PDB file of C-alpha atoms in Angstrom:
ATOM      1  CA  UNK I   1      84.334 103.280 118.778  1.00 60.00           C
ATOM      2  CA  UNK I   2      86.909 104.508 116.019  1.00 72.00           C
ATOM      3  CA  UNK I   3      86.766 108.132 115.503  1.00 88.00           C
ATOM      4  CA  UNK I   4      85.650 108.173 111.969  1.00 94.00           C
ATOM      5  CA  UNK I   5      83.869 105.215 110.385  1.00 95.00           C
ATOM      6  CA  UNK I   6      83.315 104.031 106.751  1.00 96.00           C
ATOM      7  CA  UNK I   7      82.004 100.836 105.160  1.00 94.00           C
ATOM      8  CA  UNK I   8      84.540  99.816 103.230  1.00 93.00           C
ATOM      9  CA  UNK I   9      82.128  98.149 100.258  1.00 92.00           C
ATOM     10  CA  UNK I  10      82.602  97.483  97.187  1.00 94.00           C
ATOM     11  CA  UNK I  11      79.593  99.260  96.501  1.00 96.00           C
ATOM     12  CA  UNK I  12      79.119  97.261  92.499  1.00 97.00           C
ATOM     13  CA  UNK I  13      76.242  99.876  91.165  1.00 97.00           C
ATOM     14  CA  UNK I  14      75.230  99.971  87.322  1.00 98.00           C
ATOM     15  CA  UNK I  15      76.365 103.266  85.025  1.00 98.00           C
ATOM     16  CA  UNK I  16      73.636 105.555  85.421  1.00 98.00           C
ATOM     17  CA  UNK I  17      72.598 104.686  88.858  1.00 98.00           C
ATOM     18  CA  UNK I  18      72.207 106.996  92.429  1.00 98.00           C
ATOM     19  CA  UNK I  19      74.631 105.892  94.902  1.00 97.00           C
ATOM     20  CA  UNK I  20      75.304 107.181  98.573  1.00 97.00           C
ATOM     21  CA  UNK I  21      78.011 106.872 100.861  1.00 94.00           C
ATOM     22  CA  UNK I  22      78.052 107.575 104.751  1.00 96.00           C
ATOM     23  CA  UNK I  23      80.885 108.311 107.370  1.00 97.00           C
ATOM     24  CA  UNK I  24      80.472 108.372 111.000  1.00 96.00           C
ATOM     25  CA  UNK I  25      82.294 110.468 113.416  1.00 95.00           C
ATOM     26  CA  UNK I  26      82.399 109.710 116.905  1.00 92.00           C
ATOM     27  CA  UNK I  27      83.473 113.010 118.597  1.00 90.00           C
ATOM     28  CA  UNK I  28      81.094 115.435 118.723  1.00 88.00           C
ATOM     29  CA  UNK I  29      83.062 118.933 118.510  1.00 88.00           C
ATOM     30  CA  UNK I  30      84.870 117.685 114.892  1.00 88.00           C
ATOM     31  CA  UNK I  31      84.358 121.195 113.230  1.00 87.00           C
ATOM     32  CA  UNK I  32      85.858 120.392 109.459  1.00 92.00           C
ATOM     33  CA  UNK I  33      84.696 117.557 106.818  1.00 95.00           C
ATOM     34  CA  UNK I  34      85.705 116.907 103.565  1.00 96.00           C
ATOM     35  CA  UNK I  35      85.746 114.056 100.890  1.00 97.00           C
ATOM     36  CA  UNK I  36      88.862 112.741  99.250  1.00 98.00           C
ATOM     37  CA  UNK I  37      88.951 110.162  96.568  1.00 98.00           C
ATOM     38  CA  UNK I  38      91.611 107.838  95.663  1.00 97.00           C
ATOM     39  CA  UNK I  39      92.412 105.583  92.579  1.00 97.00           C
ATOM     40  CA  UNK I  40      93.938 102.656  92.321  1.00 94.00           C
ATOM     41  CA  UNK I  41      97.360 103.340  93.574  1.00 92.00           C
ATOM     42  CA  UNK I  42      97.372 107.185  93.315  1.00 96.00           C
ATOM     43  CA  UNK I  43      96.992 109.941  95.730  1.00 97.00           C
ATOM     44  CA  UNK I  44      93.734 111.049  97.760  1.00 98.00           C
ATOM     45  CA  UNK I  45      92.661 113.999  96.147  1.00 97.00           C
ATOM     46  CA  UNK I  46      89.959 116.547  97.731  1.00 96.00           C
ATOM     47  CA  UNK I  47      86.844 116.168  96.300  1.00 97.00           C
ATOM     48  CA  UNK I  48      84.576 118.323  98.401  1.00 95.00           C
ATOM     49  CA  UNK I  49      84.594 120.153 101.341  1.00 93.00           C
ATOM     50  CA  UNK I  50      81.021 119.153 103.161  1.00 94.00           C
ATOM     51  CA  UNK I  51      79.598 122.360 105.070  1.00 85.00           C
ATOM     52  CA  UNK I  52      76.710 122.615 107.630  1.00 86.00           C
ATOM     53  CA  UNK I  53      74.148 123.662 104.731  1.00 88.00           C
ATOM     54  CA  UNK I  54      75.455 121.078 102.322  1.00 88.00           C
ATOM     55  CA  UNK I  55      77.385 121.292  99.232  1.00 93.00           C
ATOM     56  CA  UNK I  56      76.736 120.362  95.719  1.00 95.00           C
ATOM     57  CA  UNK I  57      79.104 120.289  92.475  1.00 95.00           C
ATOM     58  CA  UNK I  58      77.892 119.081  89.787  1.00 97.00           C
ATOM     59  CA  UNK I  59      76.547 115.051  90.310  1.00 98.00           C
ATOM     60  CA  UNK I  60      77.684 114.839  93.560  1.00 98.00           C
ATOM     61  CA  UNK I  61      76.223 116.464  96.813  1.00 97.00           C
ATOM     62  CA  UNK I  62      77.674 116.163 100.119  1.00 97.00           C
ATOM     63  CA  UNK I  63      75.783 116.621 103.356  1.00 96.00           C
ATOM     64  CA  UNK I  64      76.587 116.711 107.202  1.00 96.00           C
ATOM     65  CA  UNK I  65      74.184 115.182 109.849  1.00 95.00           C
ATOM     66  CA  UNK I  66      75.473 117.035 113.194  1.00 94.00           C
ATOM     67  CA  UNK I  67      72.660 115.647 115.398  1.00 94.00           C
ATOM     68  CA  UNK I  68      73.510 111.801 114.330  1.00 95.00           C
ATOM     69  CA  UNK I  69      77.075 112.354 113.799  1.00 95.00           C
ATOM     70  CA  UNK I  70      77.614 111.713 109.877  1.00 96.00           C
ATOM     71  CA  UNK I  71      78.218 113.091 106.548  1.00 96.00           C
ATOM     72  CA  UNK I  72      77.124 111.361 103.447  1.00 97.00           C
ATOM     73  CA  UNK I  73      78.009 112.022  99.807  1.00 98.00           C
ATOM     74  CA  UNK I  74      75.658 111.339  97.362  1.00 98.00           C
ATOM     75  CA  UNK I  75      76.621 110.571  93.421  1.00 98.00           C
ATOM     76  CA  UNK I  76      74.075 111.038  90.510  1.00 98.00           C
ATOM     77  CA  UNK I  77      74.096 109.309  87.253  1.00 98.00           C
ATOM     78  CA  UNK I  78      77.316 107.199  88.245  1.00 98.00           C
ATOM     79  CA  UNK I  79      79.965 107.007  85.115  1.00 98.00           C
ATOM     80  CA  UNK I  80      82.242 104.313  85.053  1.00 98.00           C
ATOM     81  CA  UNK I  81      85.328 106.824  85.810  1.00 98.00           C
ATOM     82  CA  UNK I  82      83.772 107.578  89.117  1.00 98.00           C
ATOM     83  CA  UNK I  83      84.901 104.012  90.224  1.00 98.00           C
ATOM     84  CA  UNK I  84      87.574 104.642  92.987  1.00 97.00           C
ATOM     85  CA  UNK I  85      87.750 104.998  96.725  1.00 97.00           C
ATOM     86  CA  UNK I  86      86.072 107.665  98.432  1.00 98.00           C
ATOM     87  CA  UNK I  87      87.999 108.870 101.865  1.00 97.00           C
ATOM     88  CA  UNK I  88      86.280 110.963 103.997  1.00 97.00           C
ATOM     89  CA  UNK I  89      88.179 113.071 106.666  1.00 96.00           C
ATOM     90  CA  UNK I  90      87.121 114.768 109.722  1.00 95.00           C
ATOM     91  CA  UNK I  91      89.007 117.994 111.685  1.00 90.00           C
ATOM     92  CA  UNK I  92      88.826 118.730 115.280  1.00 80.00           C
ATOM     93  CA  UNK I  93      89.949 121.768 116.490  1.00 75.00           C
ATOM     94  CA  UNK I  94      93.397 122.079 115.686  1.00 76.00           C
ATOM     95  CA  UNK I  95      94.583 118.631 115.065  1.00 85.00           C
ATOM     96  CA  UNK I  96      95.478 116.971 111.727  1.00 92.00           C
ATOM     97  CA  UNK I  97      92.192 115.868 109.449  1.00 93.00           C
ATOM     98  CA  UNK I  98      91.550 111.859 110.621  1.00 93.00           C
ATOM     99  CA  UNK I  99      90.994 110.153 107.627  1.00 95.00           C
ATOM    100  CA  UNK I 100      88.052 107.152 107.119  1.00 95.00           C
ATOM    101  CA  UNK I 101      89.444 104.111 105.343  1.00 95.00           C
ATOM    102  CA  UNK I 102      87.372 104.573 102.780  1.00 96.00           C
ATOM    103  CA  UNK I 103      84.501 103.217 100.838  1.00 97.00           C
ATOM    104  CA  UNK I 104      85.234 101.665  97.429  1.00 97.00           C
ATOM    105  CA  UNK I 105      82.998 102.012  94.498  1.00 98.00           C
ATOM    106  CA  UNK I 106      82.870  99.991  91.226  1.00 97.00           C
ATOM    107  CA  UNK I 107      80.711 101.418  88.573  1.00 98.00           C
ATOM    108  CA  UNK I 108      79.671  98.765  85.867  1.00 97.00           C
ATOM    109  CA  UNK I 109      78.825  99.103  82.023  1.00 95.00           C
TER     110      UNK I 109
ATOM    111  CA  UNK X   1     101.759 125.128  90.409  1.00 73.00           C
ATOM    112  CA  UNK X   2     103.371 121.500  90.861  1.00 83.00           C
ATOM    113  CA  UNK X   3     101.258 121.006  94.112  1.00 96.00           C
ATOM    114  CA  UNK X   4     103.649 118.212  96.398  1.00 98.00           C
ATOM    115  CA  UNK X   5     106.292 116.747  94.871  1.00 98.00           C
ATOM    116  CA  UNK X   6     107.912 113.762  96.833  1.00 98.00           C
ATOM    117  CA  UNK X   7     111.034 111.815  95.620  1.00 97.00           C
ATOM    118  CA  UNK X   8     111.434 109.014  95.287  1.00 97.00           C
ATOM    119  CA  UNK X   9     108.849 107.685  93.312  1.00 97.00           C
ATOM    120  CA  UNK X  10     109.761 103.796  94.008  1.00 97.00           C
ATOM    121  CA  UNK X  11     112.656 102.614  96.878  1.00 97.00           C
ATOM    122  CA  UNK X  12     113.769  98.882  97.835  1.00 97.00           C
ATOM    123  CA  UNK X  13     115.816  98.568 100.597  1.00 97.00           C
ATOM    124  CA  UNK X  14     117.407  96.235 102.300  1.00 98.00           C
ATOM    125  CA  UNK X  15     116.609  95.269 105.955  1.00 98.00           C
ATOM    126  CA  UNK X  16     118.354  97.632 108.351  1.00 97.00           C
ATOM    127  CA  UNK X  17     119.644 100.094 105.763  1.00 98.00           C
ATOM    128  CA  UNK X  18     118.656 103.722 106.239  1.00 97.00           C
ATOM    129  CA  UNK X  19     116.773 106.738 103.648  1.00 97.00           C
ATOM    130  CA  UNK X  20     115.295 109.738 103.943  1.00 98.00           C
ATOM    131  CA  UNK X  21     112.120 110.177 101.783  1.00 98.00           C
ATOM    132  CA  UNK X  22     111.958 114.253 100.438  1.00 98.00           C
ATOM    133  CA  UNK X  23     108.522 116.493 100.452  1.00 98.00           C
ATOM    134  CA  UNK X  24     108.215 119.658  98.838  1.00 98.00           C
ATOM    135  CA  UNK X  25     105.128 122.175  98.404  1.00 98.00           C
ATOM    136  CA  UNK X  26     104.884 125.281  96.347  1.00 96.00           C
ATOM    137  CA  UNK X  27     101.470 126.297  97.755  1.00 96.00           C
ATOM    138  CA  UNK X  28     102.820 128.341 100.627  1.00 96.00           C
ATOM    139  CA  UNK X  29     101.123 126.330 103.355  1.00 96.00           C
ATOM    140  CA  UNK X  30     102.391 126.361 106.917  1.00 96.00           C
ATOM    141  CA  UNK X  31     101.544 122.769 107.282  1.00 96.00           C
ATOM    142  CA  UNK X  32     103.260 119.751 106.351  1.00 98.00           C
ATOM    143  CA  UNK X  33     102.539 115.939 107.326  1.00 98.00           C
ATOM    144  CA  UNK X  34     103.928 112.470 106.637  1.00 98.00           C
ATOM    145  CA  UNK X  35     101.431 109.300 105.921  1.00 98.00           C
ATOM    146  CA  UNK X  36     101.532 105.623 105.857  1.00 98.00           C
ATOM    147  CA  UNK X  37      99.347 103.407 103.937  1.00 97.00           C
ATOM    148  CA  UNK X  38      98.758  99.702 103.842  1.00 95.00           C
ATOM    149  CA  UNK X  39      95.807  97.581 102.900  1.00 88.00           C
ATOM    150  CA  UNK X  40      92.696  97.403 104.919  1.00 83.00           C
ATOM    151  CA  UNK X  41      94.868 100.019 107.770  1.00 85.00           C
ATOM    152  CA  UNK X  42      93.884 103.334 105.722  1.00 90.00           C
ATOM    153  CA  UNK X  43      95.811 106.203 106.081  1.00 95.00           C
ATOM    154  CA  UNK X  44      97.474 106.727 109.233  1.00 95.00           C
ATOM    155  CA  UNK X  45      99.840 110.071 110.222  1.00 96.00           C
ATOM    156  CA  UNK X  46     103.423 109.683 111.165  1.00 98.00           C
ATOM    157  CA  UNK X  47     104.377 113.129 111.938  1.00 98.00           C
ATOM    158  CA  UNK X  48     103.878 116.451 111.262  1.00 97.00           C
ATOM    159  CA  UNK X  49     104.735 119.829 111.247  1.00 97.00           C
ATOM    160  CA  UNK X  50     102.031 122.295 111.858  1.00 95.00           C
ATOM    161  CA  UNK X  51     104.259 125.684 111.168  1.00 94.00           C
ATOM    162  CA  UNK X  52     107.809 125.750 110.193  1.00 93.00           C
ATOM    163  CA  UNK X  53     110.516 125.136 112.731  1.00 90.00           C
ATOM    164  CA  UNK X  54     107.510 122.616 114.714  1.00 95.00           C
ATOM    165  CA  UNK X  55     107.020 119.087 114.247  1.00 97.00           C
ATOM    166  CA  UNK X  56     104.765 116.539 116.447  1.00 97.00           C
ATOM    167  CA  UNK X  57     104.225 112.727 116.590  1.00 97.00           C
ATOM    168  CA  UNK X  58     101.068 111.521 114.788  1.00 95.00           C
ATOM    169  CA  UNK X  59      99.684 108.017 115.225  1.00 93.00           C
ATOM    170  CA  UNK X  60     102.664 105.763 113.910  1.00 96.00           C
ATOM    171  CA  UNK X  61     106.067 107.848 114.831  1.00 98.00           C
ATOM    172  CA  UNK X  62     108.183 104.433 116.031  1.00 97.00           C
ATOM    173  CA  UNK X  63     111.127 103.998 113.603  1.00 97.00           C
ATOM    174  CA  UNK X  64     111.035 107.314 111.918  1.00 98.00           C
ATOM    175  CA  UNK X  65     112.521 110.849 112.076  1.00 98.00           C
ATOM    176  CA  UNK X  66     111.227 113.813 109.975  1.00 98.00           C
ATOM    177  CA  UNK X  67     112.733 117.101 109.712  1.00 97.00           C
ATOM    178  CA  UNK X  68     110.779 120.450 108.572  1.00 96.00           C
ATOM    179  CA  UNK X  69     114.054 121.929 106.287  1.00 90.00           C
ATOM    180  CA  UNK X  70     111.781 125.181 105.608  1.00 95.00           C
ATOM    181  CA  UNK X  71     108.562 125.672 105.008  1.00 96.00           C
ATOM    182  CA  UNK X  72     108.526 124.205 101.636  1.00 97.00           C
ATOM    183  CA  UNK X  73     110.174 120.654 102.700  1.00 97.00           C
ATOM    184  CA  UNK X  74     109.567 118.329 105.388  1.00 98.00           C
ATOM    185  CA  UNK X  75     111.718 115.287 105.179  1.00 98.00           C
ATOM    186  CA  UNK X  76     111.336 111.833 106.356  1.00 98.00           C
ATOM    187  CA  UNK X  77     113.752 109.811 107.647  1.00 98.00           C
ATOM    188  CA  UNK X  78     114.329 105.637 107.899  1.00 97.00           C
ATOM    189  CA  UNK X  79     117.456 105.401 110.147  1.00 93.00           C
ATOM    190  CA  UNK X  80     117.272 101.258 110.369  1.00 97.00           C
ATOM    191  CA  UNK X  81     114.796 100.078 108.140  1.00 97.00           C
ATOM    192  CA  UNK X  82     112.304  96.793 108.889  1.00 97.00           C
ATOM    193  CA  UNK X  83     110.035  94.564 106.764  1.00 97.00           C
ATOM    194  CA  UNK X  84     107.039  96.283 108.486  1.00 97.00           C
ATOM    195  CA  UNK X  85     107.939  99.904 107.035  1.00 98.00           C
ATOM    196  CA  UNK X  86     106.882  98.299 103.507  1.00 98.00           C
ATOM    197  CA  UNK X  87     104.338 100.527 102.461  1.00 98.00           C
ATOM    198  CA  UNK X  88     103.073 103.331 100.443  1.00 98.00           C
ATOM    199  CA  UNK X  89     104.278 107.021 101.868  1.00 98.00           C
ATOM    200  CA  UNK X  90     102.103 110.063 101.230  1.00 98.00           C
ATOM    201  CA  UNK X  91     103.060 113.948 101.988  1.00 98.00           C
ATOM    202  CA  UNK X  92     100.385 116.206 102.202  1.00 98.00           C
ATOM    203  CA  UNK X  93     100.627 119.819 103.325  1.00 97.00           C
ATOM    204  CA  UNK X  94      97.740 122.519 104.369  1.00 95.00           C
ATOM    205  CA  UNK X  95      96.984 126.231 105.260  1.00 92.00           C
ATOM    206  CA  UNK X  96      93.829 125.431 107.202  1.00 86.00           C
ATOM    207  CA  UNK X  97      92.245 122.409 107.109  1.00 87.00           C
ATOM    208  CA  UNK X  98      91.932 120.770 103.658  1.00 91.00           C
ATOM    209  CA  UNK X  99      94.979 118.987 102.756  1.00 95.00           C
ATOM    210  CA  UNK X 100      96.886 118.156  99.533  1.00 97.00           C
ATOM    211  CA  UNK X 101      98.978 115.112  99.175  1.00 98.00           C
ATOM    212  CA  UNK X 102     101.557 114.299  97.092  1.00 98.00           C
ATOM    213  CA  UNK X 103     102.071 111.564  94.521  1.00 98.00           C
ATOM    214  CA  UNK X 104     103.692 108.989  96.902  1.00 98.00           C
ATOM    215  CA  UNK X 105     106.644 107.077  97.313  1.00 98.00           C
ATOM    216  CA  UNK X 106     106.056 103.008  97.282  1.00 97.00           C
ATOM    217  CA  UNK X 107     108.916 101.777 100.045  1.00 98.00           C
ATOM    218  CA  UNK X 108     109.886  97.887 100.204  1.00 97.00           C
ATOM    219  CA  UNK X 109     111.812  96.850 102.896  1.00 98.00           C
ATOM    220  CA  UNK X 110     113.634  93.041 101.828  1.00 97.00           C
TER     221      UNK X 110
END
């Protein structure tokens, strides 16, 4: 099993819609989770960290499932600029973050 | 705050020619590392340094050299370059966890 999971999509929703995203992690003691997203050839930039009690900012909410090993991220009210890939990256102890490959999403007018 | 800066933005080379690809952070952070990306692979660590005067093999090392000049610059190095080092190079660099990458360098290897 690879340590951190994503389906990679596309995920085609309509502007307006509720979409949700899910990573799986396969070792048990990861401590840190976050979620990165990435345009078209840019940079992954840190979009959330994801804590135990959850995290919200704004239309997006991201949420950590210790007992079944994921974290999700949830977007509201999709706009056409939040079509990109979303990364998400787990931390165990004191190794380097081990990044997903990511789950693109196309929002359409 | 510029963040990471890497240079260069773009790079062909020629098969068995050698670069170094530069990394710099103003954010103070004591850790630096040194990504690969290609298509459908995700990103996958070459090296990094975790505190200044440290560095440690990620998942990918073979055919490259990095050096951690200070704690703002962590170099890496191409000393023979090959077809299958065509790819897109990311720096990041972090004080805890979180990590911030910079713009990338797109390498292609003729």
């Amino acid at each position: 099993r690879k340590e951190v999971e994503q389906d990679p999509g596309p995920f085609n929703v309509p502007e307006g819609a509720t979409v949700a995203f899910n990573c799986t992690y396969s070792n048990s003691a990861s401590q840190s989770f976050f979620w990165y997203r990435q345009d078209c050839r840019k940079e992954p930039k840190l979009l959330m960290s994801v804590y135990s009690s959850g995290n919200e900012d704004g239309r997006f909410t991201a949420q950590l499932n210790r007992a079944s090993q994921y974290i999700s991220l949830l977007i509201r009210d999709s706009k056409l600029s939040d079509s990109a890939t979303y990364l998400c990256a787990v931390n165990i102890g004191n190794t380097p973050l081990v990044f997903g490959k990511g789950t693109r999403l196309s929002v359409i007018a | 705050n510029a963040g990471v800066t890497q240079t260069p933005k773009f790079q062909v080379l020629k098969t068995g020619q050698s670069m170094t690809l530069q990394c710099a952070q103003d954010m103070n952070h004591n850790s630096m590392y040194w990504y690969r990306q290609d298509p459908g692979m995700g990103l996958r660590l070459i090296y990094y340094s975790a505190s200044e005067g440290t560095t440690d093999k990620g998942e990918v090392p073979n055919g490259y050299n990095v050096s951690r000049l200070n704690k703002r610059e962590f170099s890496l190095r191409l000393e023979s370059a090959a077809p299958s080092q065509t790819s897109v190079y990311f720096c990041a660099s972090s004080e805890v966890d979180e990590q911030y990458f910079g713009p990338g360098t797109r390498l292609t290897v003729t």
